[in-house]
Amino acid sequence: MTDSRSAGAAGRYGEDLFAPEHPREAGRIDAAALVYDPLTTHRLRALGVGPGHRCLEVGAGTGTVARWLLDEAGAEEVVALDRDTDALAAVAGRGLRVLRADLTDEDLRPGAFDLIHARFVLMHLPGRRRIVSRLAGWLNPGGALVLGDAVELPDARDASSPYRRTMDAMWRALRTTIGTDICDVPAYPRFLREEGLREVAAEVFCPPLTAGSPLARFWSETWSRMRPELTATGLVDADTVAEATAYLDSPGLAELGPGMAMAWGRRD
Ligand SMILES: C[S@@+](CC[C@H](N)C(=O)[O-])C[C@H]1O[C@@H](n2cnc3c(N)ncnc32)[C@H](O)[C@@H]1O
């Protein structure tokens, strides 16, 4: 079994980057949720989530998927787990239990579930291979584990545009600051198979990156929040980041942006 601890990163998501109390953090998460929720919920529905099910939404963020599981899919109970649950206060109640917990805590035992979903969480955490194991261990018989995380299909012929250099600086800064690593994401189907899950499959979406769209706003806000870390990589200066940010809002924008891979499997 391989592990994926990113050497050298002492920081943590929510502490050293993306502080939850930042006035624009909930809006940043919601901008991505707006883009990815239809893809996520389509897959969760296809996996048969519905009435009578007990679901765990891991790293629930602002709770859009947790709320969908209850209100649209008709799940019986949803546990929305996050290290920071302030943004979940507004959606709690009526079958939605908010659990403030750290997923990396080995003593964490939130119960047993028919669906466990984690989106854009594992990529930010140390020891993610071990976490996949623990998540799989919390499945009821027949239950599904669904993991969604970022993927990049960079234009290998572009090493110099401000967009490319800023995106590269972002992945480097995320890795060195808080240990974010998307290299494991293509291995998620294998990880799920190694956990003994069946019906393992995966898919990738790269939603259109168009000027002024929620996705462009998400990247623009992410870069803006990371400006000191981006320039500290030495790959970009402030002018390059400003140029790349303006490009995200320009009619000339023409990029295959990062997307999301989703992998899932079912316990016997
Ligand atoms: C990028 S956001 C994704 C939010 C949500 N899953 C979505 O896709 O809209 C990452 C979330 O994971 C949470 N998180 C980060 N580290 C965590 C940890 N160690 N344990 C639990 N939650 C964590 C953050 O607080 C944040 O809400």
Tab-separated table of C-alpha atoms and ligand atoms in Angstrom:
chain	number	residue	atom	x	y	z
A	1	MET	CA	0.000	0.000	0.000
A	2	THR	CA	1.474	3.355	-0.965
A	3	ASP	CA	1.036	6.476	1.106
A	4	SER	CA	1.042	10.022	-0.103
A	5	ARG	CA	2.397	12.246	2.620
A	6	SER	CA	3.735	15.326	0.878
A	7	ALA	CA	7.212	15.815	2.225
A	8	GLY	CA	8.019	19.239	3.558
A	9	ALA	CA	4.519	20.725	3.938
A	10	ALA	CA	3.997	21.710	7.537
A	11	GLY	CA	0.832	23.735	6.957
A	12	ARG	CA	-2.825	22.748	6.964
A	13	TYR	CA	-5.880	23.564	4.894
A	14	GLY	CA	-7.983	26.119	6.778
A	15	GLU	CA	-5.043	27.333	8.851
A	16	ASP	CA	-2.175	28.209	6.528
A	17	LEU	CA	-4.398	28.718	3.469
A	18	PHE	CA	-8.134	29.250	2.918
A	19	ALA	CA	-9.028	30.309	6.456
A	20	PRO	CA	-12.746	29.593	6.902
A	21	GLU	CA	-13.335	32.942	8.628
A	22	HIS	CA	-12.182	34.883	5.555
A	23	PRO	CA	-15.195	36.913	4.365
A	24	ARG	CA	-14.962	35.485	0.833
A	25	GLU	CA	-14.206	31.813	1.684
A	26	ALA	CA	-17.802	30.563	1.636
A	27	GLY	CA	-18.335	32.360	-1.691
A	28	ARG	CA	-15.187	30.748	-3.130
A	29	ILE	CA	-16.386	27.258	-2.153
A	30	ASP	CA	-19.889	27.980	-3.441
A	31	ALA	CA	-18.512	29.108	-6.841
A	32	ALA	CA	-16.981	25.647	-7.348
A	33	ALA	CA	-20.036	23.906	-5.894
A	34	LEU	CA	-22.263	25.670	-8.442
A	35	VAL	CA	-20.192	24.135	-11.240
A	36	TYR	CA	-19.647	20.654	-9.818
A	37	ASP	CA	-22.878	19.950	-7.914
A	38	PRO	CA	-24.824	18.874	-11.044
A	39	LEU	CA	-22.054	16.398	-11.966
A	40	THR	CA	-21.732	15.109	-8.400
A	41	THR	CA	-25.455	14.727	-7.809
A	42	HIS	CA	-25.939	13.036	-11.181
A	43	ARG	CA	-23.391	10.385	-10.156
A	44	LEU	CA	-24.776	10.001	-6.620
A	45	ARG	CA	-28.260	9.505	-8.047
A	46	ALA	CA	-26.949	6.943	-10.558
A	47	LEU	CA	-25.400	5.072	-7.619
A	48	GLY	CA	-28.871	4.787	-6.138
A	49	VAL	CA	-28.728	7.090	-3.122
A	50	GLY	CA	-32.219	7.606	-1.797
A	51	PRO	CA	-34.818	7.087	0.903
A	52	GLY	CA	-33.689	5.153	3.963
A	53	HIS	CA	-30.011	5.858	3.337
A	54	ARG	CA	-27.586	7.157	5.916
A	55	CYS	CA	-24.968	9.373	4.258
A	56	LEU	CA	-21.674	10.915	5.296
A	57	GLU	CA	-20.613	14.079	3.482
A	58	VAL	CA	-16.906	14.486	4.229
A	59	GLY	CA	-15.418	17.990	4.228
A	60	ALA	CA	-18.932	19.275	3.660
A	61	GLY	CA	-17.906	22.905	3.011
A	62	THR	CA	-21.030	25.028	2.724
A	63	GLY	CA	-23.255	21.937	2.680
A	64	THR	CA	-24.679	22.068	-0.844
A	65	VAL	CA	-24.270	18.320	-1.460
A	66	ALA	CA	-25.382	17.429	2.077
A	67	ARG	CA	-28.535	19.480	1.596
A	68	TRP	CA	-29.175	17.886	-1.811
A	69	LEU	CA	-28.864	14.404	-0.301
A	70	LEU	CA	-31.637	15.221	2.150
A	71	ASP	CA	-33.918	17.465	0.151
A	72	GLU	CA	-33.653	16.002	-3.349
A	73	ALA	CA	-32.408	12.431	-2.932
A	74	GLY	CA	-34.560	11.844	0.162
A	75	ALA	CA	-31.802	10.333	2.333
A	76	GLU	CA	-32.917	9.520	5.856
A	77	GLU	CA	-29.957	11.068	7.618
A	78	VAL	CA	-26.913	13.024	6.477
A	79	VAL	CA	-23.873	13.628	8.623
A	80	ALA	CA	-21.975	16.688	7.369
A	81	LEU	CA	-18.414	16.387	8.671
A	82	ASP	CA	-15.927	19.243	8.526
A	83	ARG	CA	-13.092	20.674	10.562
A	84	ASP	CA	-14.874	23.979	10.388
A	85	THR	CA	-18.633	23.847	10.567
A	86	ASP	CA	-19.568	27.537	10.788
A	87	ALA	CA	-20.745	27.590	7.161
A	88	LEU	CA	-22.961	24.574	7.870
A	89	ALA	CA	-24.983	26.201	10.633
A	90	ALA	CA	-27.446	27.589	8.106
A	91	VAL	CA	-28.204	24.174	6.576
A	92	ALA	CA	-28.296	22.058	9.757
A	93	GLY	CA	-31.492	20.475	11.064
A	94	ARG	CA	-34.217	18.338	9.517
A	95	GLY	CA	-32.085	15.175	9.268
A	96	LEU	CA	-28.782	16.948	8.705
A	97	ARG	CA	-26.359	16.402	11.572
A	98	VAL	CA	-23.297	18.612	11.611
A	99	LEU	CA	-20.152	16.929	12.939
A	100	ARG	CA	-17.124	19.089	13.677
A	101	ALA	CA	-14.211	16.685	13.318
A	102	ASP	CA	-10.804	16.297	11.746
A	103	LEU	CA	-10.747	13.542	9.139
A	104	THR	CA	-7.088	12.870	9.873
A	105	ASP	CA	-7.972	11.976	13.488
A	106	GLU	CA	-7.376	8.217	13.677
A	107	ASP	CA	-9.781	7.942	16.635
A	108	LEU	CA	-12.688	9.334	14.614
A	109	ARG	CA	-15.616	6.840	14.443
A	110	PRO	CA	-18.632	8.605	12.929
A	111	GLY	CA	-20.676	5.413	12.443
A	112	ALA	CA	-21.680	3.310	9.441
A	113	PHE	CA	-23.101	4.669	6.193
A	114	ASP	CA	-24.787	3.665	2.945
A	115	LEU	CA	-23.027	6.483	1.087
A	116	ILE	CA	-19.789	8.289	1.884
A	117	HIS	CA	-18.835	11.188	-0.376
A	118	ALA	CA	-15.724	13.368	-0.233
A	119	ARG	CA	-15.120	16.095	-2.833
A	120	PHE	CA	-12.016	18.291	-3.042
A	121	VAL	CA	-10.928	17.184	0.434
A	122	LEU	CA	-8.559	14.209	0.277
A	123	MET	CA	-6.212	16.001	-2.143
A	124	HIS	CA	-5.496	18.530	0.624
A	125	LEU	CA	-4.801	16.003	3.388
A	126	PRO	CA	-1.683	14.136	4.471
A	127	GLY	CA	-1.923	10.347	4.627
A	128	ARG	CA	-4.778	10.267	2.122
A	129	ARG	CA	-4.228	6.615	1.221
A	130	ARG	CA	-4.822	5.659	4.842
A	131	ILE	CA	-7.904	7.902	4.918
A	132	VAL	CA	-9.378	6.035	1.925
A	133	SER	CA	-8.956	2.854	3.967
A	134	ARG	CA	-10.714	4.315	6.981
A	135	LEU	CA	-13.564	5.724	4.865
A	136	ALA	CA	-14.070	2.321	3.212
A	137	GLY	CA	-14.231	0.799	6.697
A	138	TRP	CA	-17.213	3.013	7.579
A	139	LEU	CA	-19.403	1.596	4.787
A	140	ASN	CA	-22.464	-0.527	5.468
A	141	PRO	CA	-22.774	-3.677	3.327
A	142	GLY	CA	-23.845	-2.482	-0.135
A	143	GLY	CA	-22.751	1.075	0.670
A	144	ALA	CA	-20.861	3.246	-1.841
A	145	LEU	CA	-17.728	5.342	-1.352
A	146	VAL	CA	-17.397	8.240	-3.820
A	147	LEU	CA	-14.199	10.307	-4.038
A	148	GLY	CA	-13.941	13.460	-6.132
A	149	ASP	CA	-10.715	15.444	-6.474
A	150	ALA	CA	-8.981	17.756	-8.902
A	151	VAL	CA	-7.220	16.750	-12.086
A	152	GLU	CA	-5.174	18.863	-14.493
A	153	LEU	CA	-4.628	18.257	-18.204
A	154	PRO	CA	-2.091	21.015	-18.841
A	155	ASP	CA	-1.227	22.146	-22.346
A	156	ALA	CA	2.274	20.670	-22.548
A	157	ARG	CA	3.109	23.031	-25.419
A	158	ASP	CA	2.533	26.096	-23.250
A	159	ALA	CA	5.238	26.658	-20.676
A	160	SER	CA	5.244	30.429	-20.683
A	161	SER	CA	1.777	32.024	-20.717
A	162	PRO	CA	0.817	33.898	-17.534
A	163	TYR	CA	-2.147	31.522	-17.132
A	164	ARG	CA	0.032	28.399	-17.327
A	165	ARG	CA	2.752	29.792	-15.116
A	166	THR	CA	0.249	30.947	-12.502
A	167	MET	CA	-1.584	27.600	-12.519
A	168	ASP	CA	1.756	25.757	-12.172
A	169	ALA	CA	2.781	28.102	-9.361
A	170	MET	CA	-0.556	27.430	-7.652
A	171	TRP	CA	-0.117	23.630	-7.626
A	172	ARG	CA	3.480	24.044	-6.412
A	173	ALA	CA	2.461	26.513	-3.674
A	174	LEU	CA	-0.440	24.321	-2.540
A	175	ARG	CA	1.910	21.383	-2.268
A	176	THR	CA	4.678	23.140	-0.396
A	177	THR	CA	2.352	25.128	1.907
A	178	ILE	CA	-0.340	22.619	2.934
A	179	GLY	CA	0.649	19.362	1.207
A	180	THR	CA	-2.063	19.357	-1.469
A	181	ASP	CA	-1.218	16.714	-4.044
A	182	ILE	CA	-3.311	15.687	-7.030
A	183	CYS	CA	-0.842	13.025	-8.250
A	184	ASP	CA	-2.755	10.306	-6.379
A	185	VAL	CA	-6.117	11.144	-7.946
A	186	PRO	CA	-5.784	8.832	-10.992
A	187	ALA	CA	-4.956	6.025	-8.547
A	188	TYR	CA	-8.244	6.343	-6.625
A	189	PRO	CA	-9.955	3.477	-8.536
A	190	ARG	CA	-7.035	1.214	-7.627
A	191	PHE	CA	-7.149	2.375	-3.990
A	192	LEU	CA	-10.866	1.492	-3.861
A	193	ARG	CA	-10.229	-1.922	-5.398
A	194	GLU	CA	-7.427	-2.547	-2.875
A	195	GLU	CA	-10.005	-1.873	-0.145
A	196	GLY	CA	-12.064	-4.785	-1.465
A	197	LEU	CA	-14.793	-2.631	-3.000
A	198	ARG	CA	-16.598	-3.899	-6.113
A	199	GLU	CA	-18.139	-2.189	-9.147
A	200	VAL	CA	-15.242	0.264	-9.077
A	201	ALA	CA	-15.300	2.898	-11.825
A	202	ALA	CA	-14.263	6.495	-12.427
A	203	GLU	CA	-14.917	9.482	-14.665
A	204	VAL	CA	-13.371	12.894	-15.346
A	205	PHE	CA	-14.998	16.269	-16.048
A	206	CYS	CA	-13.288	19.458	-17.092
A	207	PRO	CA	-16.124	21.985	-17.130
A	208	PRO	CA	-15.811	24.852	-19.639
A	209	LEU	CA	-13.665	27.689	-18.333
A	210	THR	CA	-15.373	30.781	-19.701
A	211	ALA	CA	-14.758	34.427	-18.890
A	212	GLY	CA	-16.660	35.636	-15.849
A	213	SER	CA	-18.151	32.176	-15.117
A	214	PRO	CA	-18.347	30.819	-11.552
A	215	LEU	CA	-15.381	28.571	-12.350
A	216	ALA	CA	-13.294	31.518	-13.572
A	217	ARG	CA	-14.324	33.400	-10.408
A	218	PHE	CA	-13.240	30.421	-8.306
A	219	TRP	CA	-9.730	30.372	-9.815
A	220	SER	CA	-9.449	34.134	-9.722
A	221	GLU	CA	-10.378	34.197	-6.021
A	222	THR	CA	-8.096	31.239	-5.268
A	223	TRP	CA	-5.130	33.015	-6.887
A	224	SER	CA	-5.976	36.265	-5.160
A	225	ARG	CA	-6.007	34.536	-1.743
A	226	MET	CA	-2.705	32.775	-2.506
A	227	ARG	CA	-0.798	35.743	-3.939
A	228	PRO	CA	2.107	35.703	-1.412
A	229	GLU	CA	2.480	31.912	-1.741
A	230	LEU	CA	2.370	32.115	-5.560
A	231	THR	CA	5.153	34.656	-5.786
A	232	ALA	CA	7.162	32.798	-3.127
A	233	THR	CA	7.482	29.847	-5.531
A	234	GLY	CA	9.701	32.014	-7.739
A	235	LEU	CA	7.695	30.821	-10.769
A	236	VAL	CA	5.655	34.040	-11.073
A	237	ASP	CA	5.743	37.657	-9.963
A	238	ALA	CA	2.788	39.826	-8.984
A	239	ASP	CA	2.437	41.231	-12.537
A	240	THR	CA	2.197	37.735	-14.024
A	241	VAL	CA	-0.519	36.771	-11.543
A	242	ALA	CA	-2.389	40.002	-12.321
A	243	GLU	CA	-2.148	39.283	-16.066
A	244	ALA	CA	-3.377	35.714	-15.601
A	245	THR	CA	-6.257	36.923	-13.424
A	246	ALA	CA	-7.307	39.530	-16.007
A	247	TYR	CA	-7.159	36.801	-18.688
A	248	LEU	CA	-9.725	34.751	-16.713
A	249	ASP	CA	-12.150	37.622	-17.217
A	250	SER	CA	-11.295	38.378	-20.838
A	251	PRO	CA	-13.023	37.364	-24.087
A	252	GLY	CA	-9.699	35.874	-25.236
A	253	LEU	CA	-9.786	33.177	-22.524
A	254	ALA	CA	-9.185	29.798	-24.215
A	255	GLU	CA	-8.036	27.036	-21.859
A	256	LEU	CA	-8.892	23.505	-20.835
A	257	GLY	CA	-9.120	24.265	-17.137
A	258	PRO	CA	-8.566	21.828	-14.269
A	259	GLY	CA	-11.441	19.463	-13.625
A	260	MET	CA	-12.588	16.755	-11.276
A	261	ALA	CA	-12.120	12.997	-11.319
A	262	MET	CA	-14.744	10.987	-9.494
A	263	ALA	CA	-14.090	7.393	-8.473
A	264	TRP	CA	-16.488	5.094	-6.680
A	265	GLY	CA	-16.907	1.550	-5.447
A	266	ARG	CA	-19.300	-0.503	-3.343
A	267	ARG	CA	-18.847	-2.669	-0.247
A	268	ASP	CA	-20.057	-6.299	-0.592
B	1	LIG	C1	-12.190	22.779	-1.028
B	1	LIG	S1	-13.337	22.636	0.276
B	1	LIG	C2	-14.533	21.534	-0.458
B	1	LIG	C3	-15.899	21.670	0.175
B	1	LIG	C4	-16.968	20.723	-0.374
B	1	LIG	N1	-16.575	19.334	-0.251
B	1	LIG	C5	-17.272	21.046	-1.815
B	1	LIG	O1	-16.800	20.361	-2.725
B	1	LIG	O2	-18.020	22.024	-2.034
B	1	LIG	C6	-12.518	21.576	1.440
B	1	LIG	C7	-13.331	21.333	2.714
B	1	LIG	O3	-12.672	20.329	3.486
B	1	LIG	C8	-12.609	20.752	4.845
B	1	LIG	N2	-11.439	20.128	5.471
B	1	LIG	C9	-10.129	20.416	5.231
B	1	LIG	N3	-9.350	19.646	5.991
B	1	LIG	C10	-10.170	18.854	6.740
B	1	LIG	C11	-9.943	17.850	7.726
B	1	LIG	N4	-8.700	17.515	8.108
B	1	LIG	N5	-11.015	17.236	8.282
B	1	LIG	C12	-12.276	17.590	7.909
B	1	LIG	N6	-12.542	18.532	6.977
B	1	LIG	C13	-11.509	19.164	6.401
B	1	LIG	C14	-12.507	22.261	4.760
B	1	LIG	O4	-12.874	22.889	5.981
B	1	LIG	C15	-13.452	22.569	3.591
B	1	LIG	O5	-14.767	22.727	4.032
